[in-house]
mmCIF file of C-alpha atoms in Angstrom:
data_model
loop_
_atom_site.group_PDB
_atom_site.id
_atom_site.type_symbol
_atom_site.label_atom_id
_atom_site.label_comp_id
_atom_site.label_asym_id
_atom_site.label_seq_id
_atom_site.Cartn_x
_atom_site.Cartn_y
_atom_site.Cartn_z
ATOM 1 C CA MET A 238 0.000 0.000 0.000
ATOM 2 C CA SER A 239 1.293 3.420 -0.879
ATOM 3 C CA GLU A 240 1.026 6.190 1.621
ATOM 4 C CA GLN A 241 -0.085 9.685 0.696
ATOM 5 C CA PRO A 242 2.108 12.502 1.853
ATOM 6 C CA GLN A 243 0.382 14.518 4.553
ATOM 7 C CA GLN A 244 -0.881 17.977 3.460
ATOM 8 C CA PRO A 245 0.024 21.002 5.577
ATOM 9 C CA HIS A 246 -2.870 22.393 7.662
ATOM 10 C CA GLN A 247 -4.536 25.474 6.123
ATOM 11 C CA PRO A 248 -6.805 27.879 8.047
ATOM 12 C CA PRO A 249 -10.436 27.979 6.839
ATOM 13 C CA GLN A 250 -11.303 30.614 4.235
ATOM 14 C CA PRO A 251 -13.929 33.262 5.061
ATOM 15 C CA GLY A 252 -17.374 33.025 3.490
ATOM 16 C CA TYR A 253 -18.468 29.482 4.310
ATOM 17 C CA GLY A 254 -15.893 27.777 2.177
ATOM 18 C CA TYR A 255 -16.154 30.013 -0.888
ATOM 19 C CA PRO A 256 -12.857 31.749 -1.621
ATOM 20 C CA ASN A 257 -12.983 35.562 -1.491
ATOM 21 C CA ALA A 258 -16.688 35.548 -0.594
ATOM 22 C CA GLY A 259 -17.607 38.721 1.224
ATOM 23 C CA ALA A 260 -14.347 40.450 0.358
ATOM 24 C CA PRO A 261 -14.607 43.929 -1.143
ATOM 25 C CA GLY A 262 -14.994 43.981 -4.886
ATOM 26 C CA PRO A 263 -13.401 46.395 -7.366
ATOM 27 C CA TYR A 264 -15.856 49.218 -6.495
ATOM 28 C CA GLY A 265 -15.756 48.810 -2.728
ATOM 29 C CA ALA A 266 -18.972 46.783 -2.473
ATOM 30 C CA ALA A 267 -19.022 43.262 -1.161
ATOM 31 C CA GLN A 268 -18.782 40.529 -3.733
ATOM 32 C CA PRO A 269 -21.848 38.339 -4.038
ATOM 33 C CA GLY A 270 -21.821 34.977 -2.405
ATOM 34 C CA PRO A 271 -22.902 31.735 -4.014
ATOM 35 C CA TYR A 272 -25.621 31.994 -6.659
ATOM 36 C CA GLY A 273 -25.280 35.801 -6.800
ATOM 37 C CA TYR A 274 -26.920 36.547 -3.415
ATOM 38 C CA PRO A 275 -25.189 38.925 -0.985
ATOM 39 C CA GLN A 276 -23.448 37.456 2.014
ATOM 40 C CA PRO A 277 -25.251 37.606 5.376
ATOM 41 C CA GLY A 278 -24.719 40.939 7.112
ATOM 42 C CA GLN A 279 -23.747 42.726 3.910
ATOM 43 C CA PRO A 280 -25.859 45.706 2.752
ATOM 44 C CA GLN A 281 -28.016 45.034 -0.286
ATOM 45 C CA PRO A 282 -27.531 47.422 -3.180
ATOM 46 C CA GLY A 283 -30.470 49.715 -3.904
ATOM 47 C CA TYR A 284 -32.044 49.429 -0.438
ATOM 48 C CA PRO A 285 -31.578 51.834 2.477
ATOM 49 C CA PRO A 286 -30.159 50.347 5.653
ATOM 50 C CA GLN A 287 -32.786 48.921 7.967
ATOM 51 C CA ALA A 288 -32.769 50.571 11.378
ATOM 52 C CA GLY A 289 -35.665 48.658 12.932
ATOM 53 C CA TYR A 290 -37.063 51.698 14.710
ATOM 54 C CA PRO A 291 -39.602 54.333 13.608
ATOM 55 C CA ALA A 292 -38.530 57.842 12.754
ATOM 56 C CA PRO A 293 -37.597 60.047 15.717
ATOM 57 C CA GLY A 294 -40.569 61.925 17.120
ATOM 58 C CA TYR A 295 -43.124 59.451 15.717
ATOM 59 C CA VAL A 296 -45.866 58.525 18.190
ATOM 60 C CA PRO A 297 -48.317 55.816 17.069
ATOM 61 C CA PRO A 298 -51.991 56.828 17.264
ATOM 62 C CA GLY A 299 -53.612 55.940 20.580
ATOM 63 C CA THR A 300 -50.329 55.869 22.528
ATOM 64 C CA TYR A 301 -50.299 57.439 25.990
ATOM 65 C CA THR A 302 -48.057 60.463 25.737
ATOM 66 C CA GLY A 303 -48.204 61.685 29.332
ATOM 67 C CA ASP A 304 -50.182 64.728 28.217
ATOM 68 C CA PRO A 305 -53.037 65.443 30.670
ATOM 69 C CA GLN A 306 -55.020 67.105 27.864
ATOM 70 C CA ALA A 307 -54.902 63.851 25.857
ATOM 71 C CA PRO A 308 -54.774 60.890 28.283
ATOM 72 C CA TYR A 309 -55.784 58.461 25.509
ATOM 73 C CA GLY A 310 -53.305 59.754 22.921
ATOM 74 C CA TYR A 311 -53.861 61.448 19.594
ATOM 75 C CA ASP A 312 -55.555 60.415 16.369
ATOM 76 C CA PRO A 313 -53.583 60.425 13.065
ATOM 77 C CA TYR A 314 -54.510 64.089 12.544
ATOM 78 C CA GLY A 315 -53.085 65.166 15.910
ATOM 79 C CA ARG A 316 -56.440 65.604 17.672
ATOM 80 C CA PRO A 317 -56.714 64.219 21.237
ATOM 81 C CA TYR A 318 -58.860 61.138 21.806
ATOM 82 C CA SER A 319 -61.795 61.227 24.235
ATOM 83 C CA ASP A 320 -62.373 58.814 27.076
ATOM 84 C CA LYS A 321 -65.754 58.026 25.474
ATOM 85 C CA SER A 322 -66.284 55.351 22.795
ATOM 86 C CA LYS A 323 -68.217 55.976 19.604
ATOM 87 C CA ILE A 324 -69.432 52.354 19.623
ATOM 88 C CA VAL A 325 -70.975 52.712 23.082
ATOM 89 C CA ALA A 326 -72.502 56.070 22.124
ATOM 90 C CA GLY A 327 -73.958 54.655 18.897
ATOM 91 C CA VAL A 328 -75.455 51.572 20.555
ATOM 92 C CA LEU A 329 -76.933 53.688 23.352
ATOM 93 C CA GLN A 330 -78.416 56.042 20.781
ATOM 94 C CA LEU A 331 -79.906 53.179 18.743
ATOM 95 C CA THR A 332 -81.454 51.478 21.775
ATOM 96 C CA LEU A 333 -82.387 54.426 24.014
ATOM 97 C CA GLY A 334 -82.244 57.249 21.490
ATOM 98 C CA THR A 335 -85.789 58.415 22.143
ATOM 99 C CA LEU A 336 -84.487 59.502 25.572
ATOM 100 C CA GLY A 337 -81.282 61.036 24.133
ATOM 101 C CA VAL A 338 -79.060 58.722 26.186
ATOM 102 C CA GLY A 339 -76.307 58.466 23.556
ATOM 103 C CA ARG A 340 -75.941 62.250 23.447
ATOM 104 C CA PHE A 341 -75.989 62.541 27.233
ATOM 105 C CA TYR A 342 -73.201 59.897 27.340
ATOM 106 C CA ILE A 343 -70.842 61.910 25.134
ATOM 107 C CA GLY A 344 -71.609 65.187 26.906
ATOM 108 C CA HIS A 345 -73.908 66.900 24.401
ATOM 109 C CA VAL A 346 -76.568 67.795 26.951
ATOM 110 C CA GLY A 347 -78.458 70.268 24.744
ATOM 111 C CA ILE A 348 -79.028 67.769 21.938
ATOM 112 C CA GLY A 349 -79.846 65.099 24.518
ATOM 113 C CA LEU A 350 -82.542 67.299 26.060
ATOM 114 C CA ALA A 351 -83.985 68.082 22.625
ATOM 115 C CA GLN A 352 -84.189 64.369 21.851
ATOM 116 C CA LEU A 353 -85.721 63.679 25.251
ATOM 117 C CA PHE A 354 -88.492 66.256 24.788
ATOM 118 C CA THR A 355 -89.275 65.209 21.179
ATOM 119 C CA CYS A 356 -88.967 61.455 21.832
ATOM 120 C CA GLY A 357 -85.946 61.377 19.535
ATOM 121 C CA GLY A 358 -87.842 63.084 16.731
ATOM 122 C CA LEU A 359 -90.448 60.289 16.970
ATOM 123 C CA GLY A 360 -87.599 57.776 16.689
ATOM 124 C CA ILE A 361 -86.382 58.898 13.271
ATOM 125 C CA TRP A 362 -83.867 61.422 14.615
ATOM 126 C CA ALA A 363 -82.604 58.878 17.159
ATOM 127 C CA LEU A 364 -82.125 56.186 14.497
ATOM 128 C CA ILE A 365 -80.224 58.474 12.112
ATOM 129 C CA ASP A 366 -78.175 59.936 14.950
ATOM 130 C CA GLY A 367 -77.194 56.448 16.176
ATOM 131 C CA ILE A 368 -76.027 55.437 12.712
ATOM 132 C CA MET A 369 -74.093 58.700 12.362
ATOM 133 C CA LEU A 370 -72.386 58.139 15.720
ATOM 134 C CA LEU A 371 -71.327 54.607 14.720
ATOM 135 C CA THR A 372 -70.028 55.478 11.260
ATOM 136 C CA GLY A 373 -68.606 58.980 11.749
ATOM 137 C CA ASN A 374 -64.937 59.681 12.401
ATOM 138 C CA ASN A 375 -65.179 63.331 13.422
ATOM 139 C CA THR A 376 -67.718 63.151 16.255
ATOM 140 C CA THR A 377 -66.458 64.868 19.394
ATOM 141 C CA ASP A 378 -67.442 64.708 23.045
ATOM 142 C CA GLY A 379 -68.476 67.642 25.223
ATOM 143 C CA ASN A 380 -64.791 68.667 25.645
ATOM 144 C CA GLY A 381 -64.086 68.741 21.910
ATOM 145 C CA ARG A 382 -62.058 65.491 21.843
ATOM 146 C CA VAL A 383 -62.580 62.918 19.083
ATOM 147 C CA LEU A 384 -64.441 59.782 20.165
ATOM 148 C CA ARG A 385 -62.381 56.600 20.311
ATOM 149 C CA GLY A 386 -63.323 53.862 17.838
#
């Protein structure tokens, strides 16, 4: 039996066994790895770097900001949210609208009294008002804050 001469030990090459993988190319960018894909951790050409965090100063809608004038945060237009819900107001108005309960709930006492004295406009005003409360996005409470959805 013939013996093979023993090869000298070589350190492993970077890039998972592909020679020169991940090394800078002629224009300073990393050379692509196998099959033309960039090596892990290398920036992809044509895409901005991913930071993983939103832009500075961005506050998601509905986030508590510590502002006593807006304890439930702000809507996408910067208006403070109310502590009242438009769903609760709409359901109250649909069920007890002839008594003006939905309007009393959100703090519109004048309209609530008018609905109470007219039996909700014989029920028609109460029905339309309940639908408007459920579907509207700009309804405010007695303090001028937008109702939460």
